[in-house]
């Protein structure tokens, strides 16, 4: 790149590029939390109203159908996915699609913990997708919409049969509020607050189609169900859960923060505006990658590249690949030490490189600046390792 030998003069105004918890929305300050119900019960009328507001704003912004149920659940996206797996799987065979770390965890849970015998696991290495068209419409399907650790996403939902008889369980934690989610093809969709809208951790969301709700009441899992996973009582759906009556005690401070993020999303133009912000960030990263002589996207094909989890890998023909991990770690430490970019190491199981969050709360100018520093610091670190 042209400026690789020149130390950039400007730094990002905000160096927070973590993939979760992610940067707060532009203009955020602790004062937005002043309306939180400190010292109040989440089961008070006011507490339940706050939780219901999160559910209602979520439905409005994402365009979730009126007959789909939405709940706030414990344990972040992990808790929401596990709740779905433990509650719904068993009656049919399961097709599991794995192409990054967390989808691999879901496969392990289904095959090893739940010990379901009729499972087909379709795998792809980091940077690619398995053949999604192997999904059978009469089987349940478990997959991630966007691989946070790989920067690989499904391009669309056309591979999911509209007339399927099985359920689809979709981990959408880094896709919700950033990508088009075809609700008619999704029966269970999960995410957490800490991604695209920059909320706090520990809280998850789960969305159930009418078909998933029927499965909940028609199917009794053969294994013991932890209290935190129970969405059914005496054979009936726990309807209060989908009106803000959470299973356990949520943080009302985090709830207030989630409301603030949702208000911001609505006020800037809703899902369309959020998607545009993500796309601008990705486009700027793509321009940078196109000029680089040592770095490329981890995702091999343009149509499967994530607009939120921008995963880059080192591909420097002047180095031995065995040197990549050392130089990547040194560069990430340098960027953090210079207060240019925090937490941009590639995920620990991914190829050596870098991961920049490009979600809606990230400013494009900050990302562009950080990438200039990435280029300069890479060459500086590589030179220092040669001398």
GROMACS .gro file of N, CA and C in nm, residues 43 48 52 55 70-72 231 237-247:
model
   57
   43UNK      N    1  -4.016  -0.758   3.828
   43UNK     CA    2  -4.153  -0.807   3.824
   43UNK      C    3  -4.254  -0.698   3.865
   48UNK      N    4  -4.169  -0.472   3.427
   48UNK     CA    5  -4.222  -0.549   3.316
   48UNK      C    6  -4.249  -0.461   3.194
   52UNK      N    7  -4.101  -0.528   2.830
   52UNK     CA    8  -4.194  -0.535   2.717
   52UNK      C    9  -4.156  -0.432   2.609
   55UNK      N   10  -3.902  -0.582   2.384
   55UNK     CA   11  -3.965  -0.677   2.292
   55UNK      C   12  -4.039  -0.604   2.180
   70UNK      N   13  -4.149  -1.337   2.095
   70UNK     CA   14  -4.016  -1.285   2.125
   70UNK      C   15  -3.996  -1.286   2.276
   71UNK      N   16  -3.881  -1.333   2.321
   71UNK     CA   17  -3.853  -1.337   2.465
   71UNK      C   18  -3.711  -1.293   2.493
   72UNK      N   19  -3.692  -1.238   2.612
   72UNK     CA   20  -3.560  -1.205   2.667
   72UNK      C   21  -3.520  -1.320   2.757
  231UNK      N   22  -3.964  -2.328   2.864
  231UNK     CA   23  -4.059  -2.235   2.803
  231UNK      C   24  -4.201  -2.290   2.807
  237UNK      N   25  -4.754  -2.336   2.668
  237UNK     CA   26  -4.650  -2.236   2.651
  237UNK      C   27  -4.658  -2.131   2.762
  238UNK      N   28  -4.544  -2.095   2.817
  238UNK     CA   29  -4.540  -1.992   2.921
  238UNK      C   30  -4.551  -1.856   2.853
  239UNK      N   31  -4.672  -1.810   2.829
  239UNK     CA   32  -4.695  -1.690   2.749
  239UNK      C   33  -4.636  -1.564   2.813
  240UNK      N   34  -4.630  -1.562   2.946
  240UNK     CA   35  -4.575  -1.444   3.011
  240UNK      C   36  -4.431  -1.417   2.972
  241UNK      N   37  -4.356  -1.524   2.939
  241UNK     CA   38  -4.217  -1.508   2.899
  241UNK      C   39  -4.205  -1.418   2.777
  242UNK      N   40  -4.306  -1.420   2.692
  242UNK     CA   41  -4.303  -1.343   2.568
  242UNK      C   42  -4.369  -1.206   2.583
  243UNK      N   43  -4.394  -1.170   2.708
  243UNK     CA   44  -4.446  -1.037   2.738
  243UNK      C   45  -4.358  -0.965   2.839
  244UNK      N   46  -4.237  -1.018   2.861
  244UNK     CA   47  -4.142  -0.952   2.950
  244UNK      C   48  -4.128  -1.015   3.086
  245UNK      N   49  -4.196  -1.125   3.113
  245UNK     CA   50  -4.183  -1.193   3.242
  245UNK      C   51  -4.068  -1.293   3.232
  246UNK      N   52  -3.948  -1.246   3.252
  246UNK     CA   53  -3.828  -1.326   3.228
  246UNK      C   54  -3.817  -1.442   3.326
  247UNK      N   55  -3.742  -1.545   3.284
  247UNK     CA   56  -3.725  -1.665   3.367
  247UNK      C   57  -3.645  -1.632   3.493
   0.00000   0.00000   0.00000
